[in-house]
PDB file of C-alpha atoms in Angstrom:
ATOM      1  CA  MET A   1     -75.291  34.951  -3.427  1.00  0.00           C
ATOM      2  CA  HIS A   2     -76.125  38.068  -5.393  1.00  0.00           C
ATOM      3  CA  ALA A   3     -72.700  38.700  -6.956  1.00  0.00           C
ATOM      4  CA  GLU A   4     -73.076  39.066 -10.712  1.00  0.00           C
ATOM      5  CA  THR A   5     -69.418  38.452 -11.516  1.00  0.00           C
ATOM      6  CA  VAL A   6     -67.131  35.630 -10.412  1.00  0.00           C
ATOM      7  CA  LEU A   7     -63.319  35.631 -10.568  1.00  0.00           C
ATOM      8  CA  THR A   8     -61.325  32.404 -10.173  1.00  0.00           C
ATOM      9  CA  PRO A   9     -57.692  31.367 -10.770  1.00  0.00           C
ATOM     10  CA  ALA A  10     -58.897  29.754 -14.018  1.00  0.00           C
ATOM     11  CA  ASP A  11     -59.456  33.281 -15.380  1.00  0.00           C
ATOM     12  CA  LEU A  12     -55.752  34.145 -15.155  1.00  0.00           C
ATOM     13  CA  ILE A  13     -52.830  33.862 -17.562  1.00  0.00           C
ATOM     14  CA  TRP A  14     -49.381  34.530 -16.100  1.00  0.00           C
ATOM     15  CA  PRO A  15     -46.873  36.309 -18.397  1.00  0.00           C
ATOM     16  CA  LEU A  16     -43.287  35.103 -17.869  1.00  0.00           C
ATOM     17  CA  PHE A  17     -39.990  36.415 -19.225  1.00  0.00           C
ATOM     18  CA  VAL A  18     -37.291  33.932 -20.188  1.00  0.00           C
ATOM     19  CA  THR A  19     -33.588  34.707 -20.530  1.00  0.00           C
ATOM     20  CA  GLU A  20     -30.302  32.926 -21.159  1.00  0.00           C
ATOM     21  CA  GLY A  21     -28.124  31.459 -18.404  1.00  0.00           C
ATOM     22  CA  ASP A  22     -28.858  29.944 -15.016  1.00  0.00           C
ATOM     23  CA  VAL A  23     -30.155  33.192 -13.548  1.00  0.00           C
ATOM     24  CA  GLU A  24     -33.001  35.188 -12.099  1.00  0.00           C
ATOM     25  CA  GLU A  25     -32.823  38.821 -13.203  1.00  0.00           C
ATOM     26  CA  PRO A  26     -35.177  41.202 -11.346  1.00  0.00           C
ATOM     27  CA  ILE A  27     -36.668  43.878 -13.604  1.00  0.00           C
ATOM     28  CA  ALA A  28     -36.274  47.273 -11.952  1.00  0.00           C
ATOM     29  CA  SER A  29     -39.293  48.885 -13.616  1.00  0.00           C
ATOM     30  CA  LEU A  30     -41.469  45.862 -12.734  1.00  0.00           C
ATOM     31  CA  PRO A  31     -40.932  45.342  -9.002  1.00  0.00           C
ATOM     32  CA  GLY A  32     -41.521  41.712  -8.077  1.00  0.00           C
ATOM     33  CA  VAL A  33     -41.138  40.474 -11.669  1.00  0.00           C
ATOM     34  CA  SER A  34     -37.996  38.780 -13.000  1.00  0.00           C
ATOM     35  CA  ARG A  35     -36.526  37.273 -16.110  1.00  0.00           C
ATOM     36  CA  TRP A  36     -36.018  33.559 -15.572  1.00  0.00           C
ATOM     37  CA  SER A  37     -33.705  30.994 -17.088  1.00  0.00           C
ATOM     38  CA  VAL A  38     -35.244  28.135 -19.042  1.00  0.00           C
ATOM     39  CA  GLN A  39     -34.738  25.830 -16.055  1.00  0.00           C
ATOM     40  CA  ALA A  40     -36.282  28.313 -13.617  1.00  0.00           C
ATOM     41  CA  ILE A  41     -39.255  28.865 -15.931  1.00  0.00           C
ATOM     42  CA  THR A  42     -40.268  25.268 -15.288  1.00  0.00           C
ATOM     43  CA  GLU A  43     -40.483  26.047 -11.570  1.00  0.00           C
ATOM     44  CA  ARG A  44     -42.791  28.977 -12.325  1.00  0.00           C
ATOM     45  CA  ALA A  45     -44.870  26.625 -14.487  1.00  0.00           C
ATOM     46  CA  ARG A  46     -45.216  24.155 -11.617  1.00  0.00           C
ATOM     47  CA  GLU A  47     -46.189  27.051  -9.350  1.00  0.00           C
ATOM     48  CA  ALA A  48     -48.857  28.162 -11.808  1.00  0.00           C
ATOM     49  CA  ALA A  49     -50.339  24.666 -12.028  1.00  0.00           C
ATOM     50  CA  ALA A  50     -50.382  24.302  -8.249  1.00  0.00           C
ATOM     51  CA  LEU A  51     -52.264  27.600  -7.937  1.00  0.00           C
ATOM     52  CA  GLY A  52     -54.880  26.614 -10.509  1.00  0.00           C
ATOM     53  CA  ILE A  53     -53.632  29.039 -13.170  1.00  0.00           C
ATOM     54  CA  PRO A  54     -54.346  27.241 -16.467  1.00  0.00           C
ATOM     55  CA  CYS A  55     -51.913  28.997 -18.801  1.00  0.00           C
ATOM     56  CA  VAL A  56     -48.625  30.902 -18.901  1.00  0.00           C
ATOM     57  CA  ALA A  57     -47.557  33.372 -21.599  1.00  0.00           C
ATOM     58  CA  LEU A  58     -43.908  33.429 -22.656  1.00  0.00           C
ATOM     59  CA  PHE A  59     -41.769  36.374 -23.775  1.00  0.00           C
ATOM     60  CA  PRO A  60     -38.031  36.074 -24.516  1.00  0.00           C
ATOM     61  CA  ASN A  61     -35.166  38.442 -23.720  1.00  0.00           C
ATOM     62  CA  THR A  62     -33.053  37.590 -26.770  1.00  0.00           C
ATOM     63  CA  PRO A  63     -29.310  38.238 -26.377  1.00  0.00           C
ATOM     64  CA  ALA A  64     -28.113  41.340 -28.221  1.00  0.00           C
ATOM     65  CA  GLY A  65     -25.785  39.312 -30.417  1.00  0.00           C
ATOM     66  CA  LEU A  66     -28.709  37.323 -31.813  1.00  0.00           C
ATOM     67  CA  ARG A  67     -30.834  40.342 -32.746  1.00  0.00           C
ATOM     68  CA  SER A  68     -30.824  41.420 -36.368  1.00  0.00           C
ATOM     69  CA  ASP A  69     -32.668  43.744 -38.730  1.00  0.00           C
ATOM     70  CA  ASP A  70     -34.768  40.845 -40.011  1.00  0.00           C
ATOM     71  CA  GLY A  71     -35.293  39.129 -36.634  1.00  0.00           C
ATOM     72  CA  ARG A  72     -34.136  35.786 -38.026  1.00  0.00           C
ATOM     73  CA  GLU A  73     -33.597  34.326 -34.531  1.00  0.00           C
ATOM     74  CA  ALA A  74     -37.408  34.136 -34.242  1.00  0.00           C
ATOM     75  CA  LEU A  75     -37.273  31.247 -36.739  1.00  0.00           C
ATOM     76  CA  ASN A  76     -34.597  29.260 -34.898  1.00  0.00           C
ATOM     77  CA  PRO A  77     -36.249  26.070 -33.556  1.00  0.00           C
ATOM     78  CA  ASP A  78     -33.750  26.105 -30.683  1.00  0.00           C
ATOM     79  CA  ASN A  79     -34.237  29.739 -29.667  1.00  0.00           C
ATOM     80  CA  LEU A  80     -35.099  30.815 -26.119  1.00  0.00           C
ATOM     81  CA  MET A  81     -38.837  30.674 -26.711  1.00  0.00           C
ATOM     82  CA  CYS A  82     -38.805  27.170 -28.168  1.00  0.00           C
ATOM     83  CA  ARG A  83     -36.524  25.787 -25.454  1.00  0.00           C
ATOM     84  CA  ALA A  84     -38.802  27.278 -22.788  1.00  0.00           C
ATOM     85  CA  ILE A  85     -41.906  25.790 -24.446  1.00  0.00           C
ATOM     86  CA  ARG A  86     -40.364  22.319 -24.540  1.00  0.00           C
ATOM     87  CA  ALA A  87     -39.098  22.582 -20.954  1.00  0.00           C
ATOM     88  CA  ILE A  88     -42.526  23.569 -19.640  1.00  0.00           C
ATOM     89  CA  LYS A  89     -44.316  20.885 -21.623  1.00  0.00           C
ATOM     90  CA  ASP A  90     -41.883  18.265 -20.320  1.00  0.00           C
ATOM     91  CA  ALA A  91     -42.329  19.455 -16.719  1.00  0.00           C
ATOM     92  CA  VAL A  92     -46.068  20.243 -16.656  1.00  0.00           C
ATOM     93  CA  PRO A  93     -47.691  18.717 -19.758  1.00  0.00           C
ATOM     94  CA  ASP A  94     -51.226  19.845 -18.941  1.00  0.00           C
ATOM     95  CA  LEU A  95     -50.367  23.515 -18.395  1.00  0.00           C
ATOM     96  CA  GLY A  96     -51.319  25.739 -21.317  1.00  0.00           C
ATOM     97  CA  VAL A  97     -48.491  27.608 -23.038  1.00  0.00           C
ATOM     98  CA  LEU A  98     -49.266  30.804 -24.931  1.00  0.00           C
ATOM     99  CA  THR A  99     -46.517  32.268 -27.102  1.00  0.00           C
ATOM    100  CA  ASP A 100     -45.932  35.761 -28.437  1.00  0.00           C
ATOM    101  CA  VAL A 101     -45.757  35.966 -32.242  1.00  0.00           C
ATOM    102  CA  ALA A 102     -43.954  39.212 -33.064  1.00  0.00           C
ATOM    103  CA  LEU A 103     -40.448  40.234 -34.027  1.00  0.00           C
ATOM    104  CA  ASP A 104     -39.664  43.011 -31.534  1.00  0.00           C
ATOM    105  CA  PRO A 105     -37.773  40.679 -29.125  1.00  0.00           C
ATOM    106  CA  TYR A 106     -35.576  39.614 -32.054  1.00  0.00           C
ATOM    107  CA  THR A 107     -34.973  42.771 -34.097  1.00  0.00           C
ATOM    108  CA  SER A 108     -32.041  45.117 -33.671  1.00  0.00           C
ATOM    109  CA  HIS A 109     -34.351  48.110 -34.221  1.00  0.00           C
ATOM    110  CA  GLY A 110     -37.053  47.116 -31.703  1.00  0.00           C
ATOM    111  CA  HIS A 111     -39.962  47.094 -34.132  1.00  0.00           C
ATOM    112  CA  ASP A 112     -42.465  44.248 -34.466  1.00  0.00           C
ATOM    113  CA  GLY A 113     -41.590  43.573 -38.096  1.00  0.00           C
ATOM    114  CA  ILE A 114     -39.369  44.100 -41.105  1.00  0.00           C
ATOM    115  CA  VAL A 115     -38.642  47.760 -41.818  1.00  0.00           C
ATOM    116  CA  ASP A 116     -37.705  49.529 -45.039  1.00  0.00           C
ATOM    117  CA  ALA A 117     -34.940  52.105 -45.499  1.00  0.00           C
ATOM    118  CA  ALA A 118     -37.197  54.824 -44.139  1.00  0.00           C
ATOM    119  CA  GLY A 119     -37.965  52.802 -40.990  1.00  0.00           C
ATOM    120  CA  TYR A 120     -41.530  51.944 -42.054  1.00  0.00           C
ATOM    121  CA  VAL A 121     -42.740  48.493 -41.034  1.00  0.00           C
ATOM    122  CA  LEU A 122     -43.633  46.392 -44.102  1.00  0.00           C
ATOM    123  CA  ASN A 123     -46.917  44.561 -43.572  1.00  0.00           C
ATOM    124  CA  ASP A 124     -46.756  41.703 -46.083  1.00  0.00           C
ATOM    125  CA  GLU A 125     -43.067  40.889 -45.656  1.00  0.00           C
ATOM    126  CA  THR A 126     -43.544  40.844 -41.888  1.00  0.00           C
ATOM    127  CA  SER A 127     -46.643  38.644 -42.081  1.00  0.00           C
ATOM    128  CA  ALA A 128     -44.707  35.992 -44.009  1.00  0.00           C
ATOM    129  CA  VAL A 129     -42.036  35.843 -41.296  1.00  0.00           C
ATOM    130  CA  LEU A 130     -44.642  35.782 -38.528  1.00  0.00           C
ATOM    131  CA  THR A 131     -46.289  32.780 -40.168  1.00  0.00           C
ATOM    132  CA  ASP A 132     -43.018  30.857 -40.048  1.00  0.00           C
ATOM    133  CA  GLN A 133     -42.438  32.006 -36.463  1.00  0.00           C
ATOM    134  CA  ALA A 134     -45.859  30.690 -35.392  1.00  0.00           C
ATOM    135  CA  LEU A 135     -45.099  27.329 -37.024  1.00  0.00           C
ATOM    136  CA  VAL A 136     -41.781  27.045 -35.187  1.00  0.00           C
ATOM    137  CA  GLN A 137     -43.538  27.716 -31.884  1.00  0.00           C
ATOM    138  CA  ALA A 138     -46.344  25.264 -32.626  1.00  0.00           C
ATOM    139  CA  GLU A 139     -43.834  22.564 -33.480  1.00  0.00           C
ATOM    140  CA  ALA A 140     -42.106  23.199 -30.132  1.00  0.00           C
ATOM    141  CA  GLY A 141     -45.396  22.503 -28.351  1.00  0.00           C
ATOM    142  CA  ALA A 142     -47.236  25.836 -27.981  1.00  0.00           C
ATOM    143  CA  ASP A 143     -50.957  25.453 -27.278  1.00  0.00           C
ATOM    144  CA  ILE A 144     -51.882  29.019 -28.259  1.00  0.00           C
ATOM    145  CA  VAL A 145     -49.985  31.329 -30.601  1.00  0.00           C
ATOM    146  CA  ALA A 146     -50.732  34.994 -30.056  1.00  0.00           C
ATOM    147  CA  PRO A 147     -49.751  37.374 -32.861  1.00  0.00           C
ATOM    148  CA  SER A 148     -49.173  40.725 -31.160  1.00  0.00           C
ATOM    149  CA  ASP A 149     -47.746  42.618 -34.128  1.00  0.00           C
ATOM    150  CA  MET A 150     -50.954  44.165 -35.573  1.00  0.00           C
ATOM    151  CA  MET A 151     -50.069  43.369 -39.194  1.00  0.00           C
ATOM    152  CA  ASP A 152     -53.108  43.053 -41.467  1.00  0.00           C
ATOM    153  CA  GLY A 153     -53.863  39.559 -42.756  1.00  0.00           C
ATOM    154  CA  ARG A 154     -51.424  37.640 -40.584  1.00  0.00           C
ATOM    155  CA  VAL A 155     -54.105  35.667 -38.699  1.00  0.00           C
ATOM    156  CA  GLY A 156     -55.394  34.112 -41.909  1.00  0.00           C
ATOM    157  CA  LEU A 157     -51.877  33.205 -43.037  1.00  0.00           C
ATOM    158  CA  ILE A 158     -51.031  31.659 -39.662  1.00  0.00           C
ATOM    159  CA  ARG A 159     -54.283  29.667 -39.522  1.00  0.00           C
ATOM    160  CA  ALA A 160     -53.708  28.277 -43.023  1.00  0.00           C
ATOM    161  CA  ALA A 161     -50.131  27.314 -42.189  1.00  0.00           C
ATOM    162  CA  LEU A 162     -51.099  25.630 -38.914  1.00  0.00           C
ATOM    163  CA  GLU A 163     -53.779  23.592 -40.668  1.00  0.00           C
ATOM    164  CA  ALA A 164     -51.489  22.637 -43.546  1.00  0.00           C
ATOM    165  CA  ASN A 165     -48.788  21.445 -41.166  1.00  0.00           C
ATOM    166  CA  GLY A 166     -50.954  19.323 -38.899  1.00  0.00           C
ATOM    167  CA  HIS A 167     -51.316  21.769 -36.004  1.00  0.00           C
ATOM    168  CA  VAL A 168     -55.089  21.794 -36.199  1.00  0.00           C
ATOM    169  CA  ASN A 169     -55.574  22.076 -32.437  1.00  0.00           C
ATOM    170  CA  VAL A 170     -53.225  25.022 -31.885  1.00  0.00           C
ATOM    171  CA  GLN A 171     -55.339  28.050 -31.062  1.00  0.00           C
ATOM    172  CA  ILE A 172     -54.799  31.618 -32.229  1.00  0.00           C
ATOM    173  CA  MET A 173     -55.381  34.396 -29.716  1.00  0.00           C
ATOM    174  CA  ALA A 174     -55.154  37.536 -31.835  1.00  0.00           C
ATOM    175  CA  TYR A 175     -54.006  40.804 -30.369  1.00  0.00           C
ATOM    176  CA  ALA A 176     -56.874  42.320 -32.333  1.00  0.00           C
ATOM    177  CA  ALA A 177     -57.112  45.746 -30.692  1.00  0.00           C
ATOM    178  CA  LYS A 178     -53.617  46.673 -29.560  1.00  0.00           C
ATOM    179  CA  TYR A 179     -53.224  50.385 -28.990  1.00  0.00           C
ATOM    180  CA  ALA A 180     -50.094  52.527 -29.410  1.00  0.00           C
ATOM    181  CA  SER A 181     -49.933  53.055 -25.669  1.00  0.00           C
ATOM    182  CA  ALA A 182     -47.671  54.780 -23.172  1.00  0.00           C
ATOM    183  CA  PHE A 183     -48.241  51.856 -20.765  1.00  0.00           C
ATOM    184  CA  TYR A 184     -45.764  49.431 -22.390  1.00  0.00           C
ATOM    185  CA  GLY A 185     -42.489  50.884 -21.108  1.00  0.00           C
ATOM    186  CA  PRO A 186     -41.586  48.322 -18.420  1.00  0.00           C
ATOM    187  CA  PHE A 187     -42.347  45.445 -20.819  1.00  0.00           C
ATOM    188  CA  ARG A 188     -39.843  46.843 -23.301  1.00  0.00           C
ATOM    189  CA  ASP A 189     -37.288  46.882 -20.496  1.00  0.00           C
ATOM    190  CA  ALA A 190     -38.102  43.238 -19.762  1.00  0.00           C
ATOM    191  CA  VAL A 191     -37.522  42.028 -23.336  1.00  0.00           C
ATOM    192  CA  GLY A 192     -34.621  44.403 -23.957  1.00  0.00           C
ATOM    193  CA  SER A 193     -36.190  46.443 -26.752  1.00  0.00           C
ATOM    194  CA  ARG A 194     -36.767  49.860 -25.160  1.00  0.00           C
ATOM    195  CA  GLY A 195     -33.271  51.188 -25.839  1.00  0.00           C
ATOM    196  CA  LEU A 196     -33.343  49.799 -29.388  1.00  0.00           C
ATOM    197  CA  LEU A 197     -36.640  51.221 -30.582  1.00  0.00           C
ATOM    198  CA  LYS A 198     -36.250  53.811 -33.300  1.00  0.00           C
ATOM    199  CA  GLY A 199     -39.314  56.019 -33.596  1.00  0.00           C
ATOM    200  CA  ASP A 200     -42.667  54.723 -32.415  1.00  0.00           C
ATOM    201  CA  LYS A 201     -45.233  52.070 -33.354  1.00  0.00           C
ATOM    202  CA  LYS A 202     -48.084  54.346 -34.370  1.00  0.00           C
ATOM    203  CA  THR A 203     -48.036  53.215 -37.997  1.00  0.00           C
ATOM    204  CA  TYR A 204     -49.255  49.738 -37.052  1.00  0.00           C
ATOM    205  CA  GLN A 205     -50.694  49.914 -33.532  1.00  0.00           C
ATOM    206  CA  MET A 206     -54.031  51.627 -32.933  1.00  0.00           C
ATOM    207  CA  ASP A 207     -54.768  55.265 -32.168  1.00  0.00           C
ATOM    208  CA  PRO A 208     -56.083  55.563 -28.573  1.00  0.00           C
ATOM    209  CA  ALA A 209     -58.745  57.936 -29.916  1.00  0.00           C
ATOM    210  CA  ASN A 210     -60.402  55.193 -31.998  1.00  0.00           C
ATOM    211  CA  ALA A 211     -63.090  52.721 -30.967  1.00  0.00           C
ATOM    212  CA  GLU A 212     -64.930  51.906 -34.205  1.00  0.00           C
ATOM    213  CA  GLU A 213     -61.590  50.930 -35.745  1.00  0.00           C
ATOM    214  CA  ALA A 214     -61.146  48.357 -32.969  1.00  0.00           C
ATOM    215  CA  LEU A 215     -64.383  46.660 -34.022  1.00  0.00           C
ATOM    216  CA  ARG A 216     -63.203  46.507 -37.623  1.00  0.00           C
ATOM    217  CA  GLU A 217     -59.864  45.026 -36.572  1.00  0.00           C
ATOM    218  CA  VAL A 218     -61.550  42.398 -34.406  1.00  0.00           C
ATOM    219  CA  ALA A 219     -63.983  41.477 -37.186  1.00  0.00           C
ATOM    220  CA  LEU A 220     -61.107  40.905 -39.613  1.00  0.00           C
ATOM    221  CA  ASP A 221     -59.191  38.660 -37.187  1.00  0.00           C
ATOM    222  CA  ILE A 222     -62.259  36.564 -36.392  1.00  0.00           C
ATOM    223  CA  ALA A 223     -63.022  36.164 -40.092  1.00  0.00           C
ATOM    224  CA  GLU A 224     -59.443  34.996 -40.675  1.00  0.00           C
ATOM    225  CA  GLY A 225     -59.685  32.255 -38.052  1.00  0.00           C
ATOM    226  CA  ALA A 226     -58.836  33.667 -34.624  1.00  0.00           C
ATOM    227  CA  ASP A 227     -60.177  31.517 -31.785  1.00  0.00           C
ATOM    228  CA  SER A 228     -60.109  34.411 -29.330  1.00  0.00           C
ATOM    229  CA  VAL A 229     -59.195  38.087 -29.369  1.00  0.00           C
ATOM    230  CA  MET A 230     -57.355  40.422 -27.048  1.00  0.00           C
ATOM    231  CA  VAL A 231     -57.667  44.078 -26.114  1.00  0.00           C
ATOM    232  CA  LYS A 232     -54.450  45.735 -24.938  1.00  0.00           C
ATOM    233  CA  PRO A 233     -53.848  47.630 -22.642  1.00  0.00           C
ATOM    234  CA  GLY A 234     -56.503  46.734 -20.128  1.00  0.00           C
ATOM    235  CA  LEU A 235     -58.094  49.225 -17.720  1.00  0.00           C
ATOM    236  CA  PRO A 236     -57.865  52.299 -19.998  1.00  0.00           C
ATOM    237  CA  TYR A 237     -59.782  50.301 -22.633  1.00  0.00           C
ATOM    238  CA  LEU A 238     -62.599  48.649 -20.673  1.00  0.00           C
ATOM    239  CA  ASP A 239     -65.055  50.374 -23.006  1.00  0.00           C
ATOM    240  CA  ILE A 240     -63.443  48.575 -25.960  1.00  0.00           C
ATOM    241  CA  ILE A 241     -63.709  45.228 -24.169  1.00  0.00           C
ATOM    242  CA  VAL A 242     -67.431  45.754 -23.579  1.00  0.00           C
ATOM    243  CA  ARG A 243     -68.051  46.770 -27.181  1.00  0.00           C
ATOM    244  CA  VAL A 244     -66.086  43.836 -28.593  1.00  0.00           C
ATOM    245  CA  LYS A 245     -67.841  41.325 -26.342  1.00  0.00           C
ATOM    246  CA  ASN A 246     -71.288  42.682 -27.161  1.00  0.00           C
ATOM    247  CA  ALA A 247     -70.620  42.873 -30.891  1.00  0.00           C
ATOM    248  CA  PHE A 248     -69.022  39.464 -31.449  1.00  0.00           C
ATOM    249  CA  GLU A 249     -69.803  37.195 -28.462  1.00  0.00           C
ATOM    250  CA  VAL A 250     -66.403  35.481 -28.750  1.00  0.00           C
ATOM    251  CA  PRO A 251     -63.821  34.858 -26.029  1.00  0.00           C
ATOM    252  CA  VAL A 252     -62.249  38.244 -25.265  1.00  0.00           C
ATOM    253  CA  PHE A 253     -59.076  38.573 -23.229  1.00  0.00           C
ATOM    254  CA  ALA A 254     -57.363  41.633 -21.811  1.00  0.00           C
ATOM    255  CA  TYR A 255     -53.708  42.217 -21.065  1.00  0.00           C
ATOM    256  CA  GLN A 256     -53.185  44.134 -17.836  1.00  0.00           C
ATOM    257  CA  VAL A 257     -49.917  45.498 -19.179  1.00  0.00           C
ATOM    258  CA  SER A 258     -46.643  46.308 -17.493  1.00  0.00           C
ATOM    259  CA  GLY A 259     -47.434  49.973 -16.930  1.00  0.00           C
ATOM    260  CA  GLU A 260     -50.698  49.083 -15.217  1.00  0.00           C
ATOM    261  CA  TYR A 261     -48.902  46.596 -12.969  1.00  0.00           C
ATOM    262  CA  ALA A 262     -46.179  49.127 -12.145  1.00  0.00           C
ATOM    263  CA  MET A 263     -48.745  51.770 -11.216  1.00  0.00           C
ATOM    264  CA  ILE A 264     -50.421  49.425  -8.719  1.00  0.00           C
ATOM    265  CA  GLU A 265     -47.043  48.510  -7.240  1.00  0.00           C
ATOM    266  CA  ALA A 266     -46.048  52.185  -6.978  1.00  0.00           C
ATOM    267  CA  ALA A 267     -49.335  53.086  -5.318  1.00  0.00           C
ATOM    268  CA  ALA A 268     -48.929  50.260  -2.793  1.00  0.00           C
ATOM    269  CA  ALA A 269     -45.309  51.204  -2.078  1.00  0.00           C
ATOM    270  CA  ALA A 270     -46.317  54.832  -1.497  1.00  0.00           C
ATOM    271  CA  GLY A 271     -49.111  53.851   0.879  1.00  0.00           C
ATOM    272  CA  ALA A 272     -51.732  55.217  -1.513  1.00  0.00           C
ATOM    273  CA  GLY A 273     -53.660  51.974  -1.638  1.00  0.00           C
ATOM    274  CA  ASP A 274     -53.717  48.377  -0.465  1.00  0.00           C
ATOM    275  CA  ARG A 275     -51.980  46.124  -3.030  1.00  0.00           C
ATOM    276  CA  GLU A 276     -54.274  43.138  -2.600  1.00  0.00           C
ATOM    277  CA  ALA A 277     -57.451  45.214  -2.762  1.00  0.00           C
ATOM    278  CA  LEU A 278     -56.232  47.108  -5.844  1.00  0.00           C
ATOM    279  CA  VAL A 279     -55.286  43.892  -7.640  1.00  0.00           C
ATOM    280  CA  MET A 280     -58.564  42.145  -6.961  1.00  0.00           C
ATOM    281  CA  GLU A 281     -60.727  45.139  -7.828  1.00  0.00           C
ATOM    282  CA  THR A 282     -58.999  45.700 -11.165  1.00  0.00           C
ATOM    283  CA  LEU A 283     -59.201  42.019 -12.109  1.00  0.00           C
ATOM    284  CA  MET A 284     -62.879  41.942 -11.213  1.00  0.00           C
ATOM    285  CA  ALA A 285     -63.389  44.958 -13.479  1.00  0.00           C
ATOM    286  CA  PHE A 286     -62.039  42.976 -16.437  1.00  0.00           C
ATOM    287  CA  LYS A 287     -64.411  40.091 -15.761  1.00  0.00           C
ATOM    288  CA  ARG A 288     -67.333  42.477 -15.266  1.00  0.00           C
ATOM    289  CA  ALA A 289     -66.565  44.096 -18.631  1.00  0.00           C
ATOM    290  CA  GLY A 290     -66.866  40.704 -20.332  1.00  0.00           C
ATOM    291  CA  CYS A 291     -63.385  39.177 -20.359  1.00  0.00           C
ATOM    292  CA  SER A 292     -62.999  35.426 -20.512  1.00  0.00           C
ATOM    293  CA  GLY A 293     -59.577  35.853 -18.934  1.00  0.00           C
ATOM    294  CA  VAL A 294     -56.790  38.288 -18.123  1.00  0.00           C
ATOM    295  CA  LEU A 295     -53.047  38.251 -18.701  1.00  0.00           C
ATOM    296  CA  THR A 296     -51.590  39.759 -15.538  1.00  0.00           C
ATOM    297  CA  TYR A 297     -48.261  39.786 -13.729  1.00  0.00           C
ATOM    298  CA  HIS A 298     -50.286  39.676 -10.526  1.00  0.00           C
ATOM    299  CA  ALA A 299     -51.627  36.204 -11.442  1.00  0.00           C
ATOM    300  CA  PRO A 300     -49.867  34.271  -8.655  1.00  0.00           C
ATOM    301  CA  LEU A 301     -50.862  36.827  -6.005  1.00  0.00           C
ATOM    302  CA  ALA A 302     -54.474  36.851  -7.193  1.00  0.00           C
ATOM    303  CA  ALA A 303     -54.620  33.061  -7.364  1.00  0.00           C
ATOM    304  CA  ARG A 304     -53.357  32.767  -3.800  1.00  0.00           C
ATOM    305  CA  LEU A 305     -55.931  35.310  -2.598  1.00  0.00           C
ATOM    306  CA  LEU A 306     -58.734  33.508  -4.437  1.00  0.00           C
ATOM    307  CA  GLY A 307     -57.654  30.191  -2.999  1.00  0.00           C
ATOM    308  CA  ALA A 308     -57.363  31.476   0.551  1.00  0.00           C
TER     309      ALA A 308
END
């Protein structure tokens, strides 16, 4: 009766990895998480709907032969992402589909954008490609496009393009405060970019030392037309979530990233903590900090516990 914070399955978004072939590929650095074929992704979508999870987030493991310096496969209307979107929408029309707008799953160098000869990511050239990528995903049926690249100005370009092409109801969830974090390693394994990455992403992702900068980044994305914003990673940046929510009073989401998930799984496997208790306490912390929802690989486990 006196609980100040409520967590329900409707607060969860389940990230899913899609791959080619009729396979399930377990991801060693993410115990319990797999890459799924397009067909198998539809089964995960049905599972999500049955558990009351309102949205899934898709990330592709693009075959090596389709990766290039310019990430052109991102613009293929029949790429892995687009086929998975259409399959889910055919199978579970009312389930929300959130798509990643960034080039790192498609580039041969593992960066989120177009790079110059010195390996520096080019903001404006990348933003133009991201705009076309978002359109391709919207045309495939995405409900929410989520630019995760941290290029300046791309939200405004994407919003203008969506409006001009009739996708007025497609939302933009901007990765507005995405930090250059050490917690992303297992994700890069999942999408096949860890071994490709040359250098780091500190020239376009945020310095973990900075908080005021996060507020400036969020303000820019909201002004450009973002419907919601995201802070990433999650638990190490609860202070950023609180500040963003208090400053802007918009829907704020957090991504409980792969490294956070792996740490909980490692602690549970070592007997250092109870998995279910750790999962529920961390998710409650996000809601208490002001999140409207959380992207988490523990979504199906949490939904089952909440529905028990």
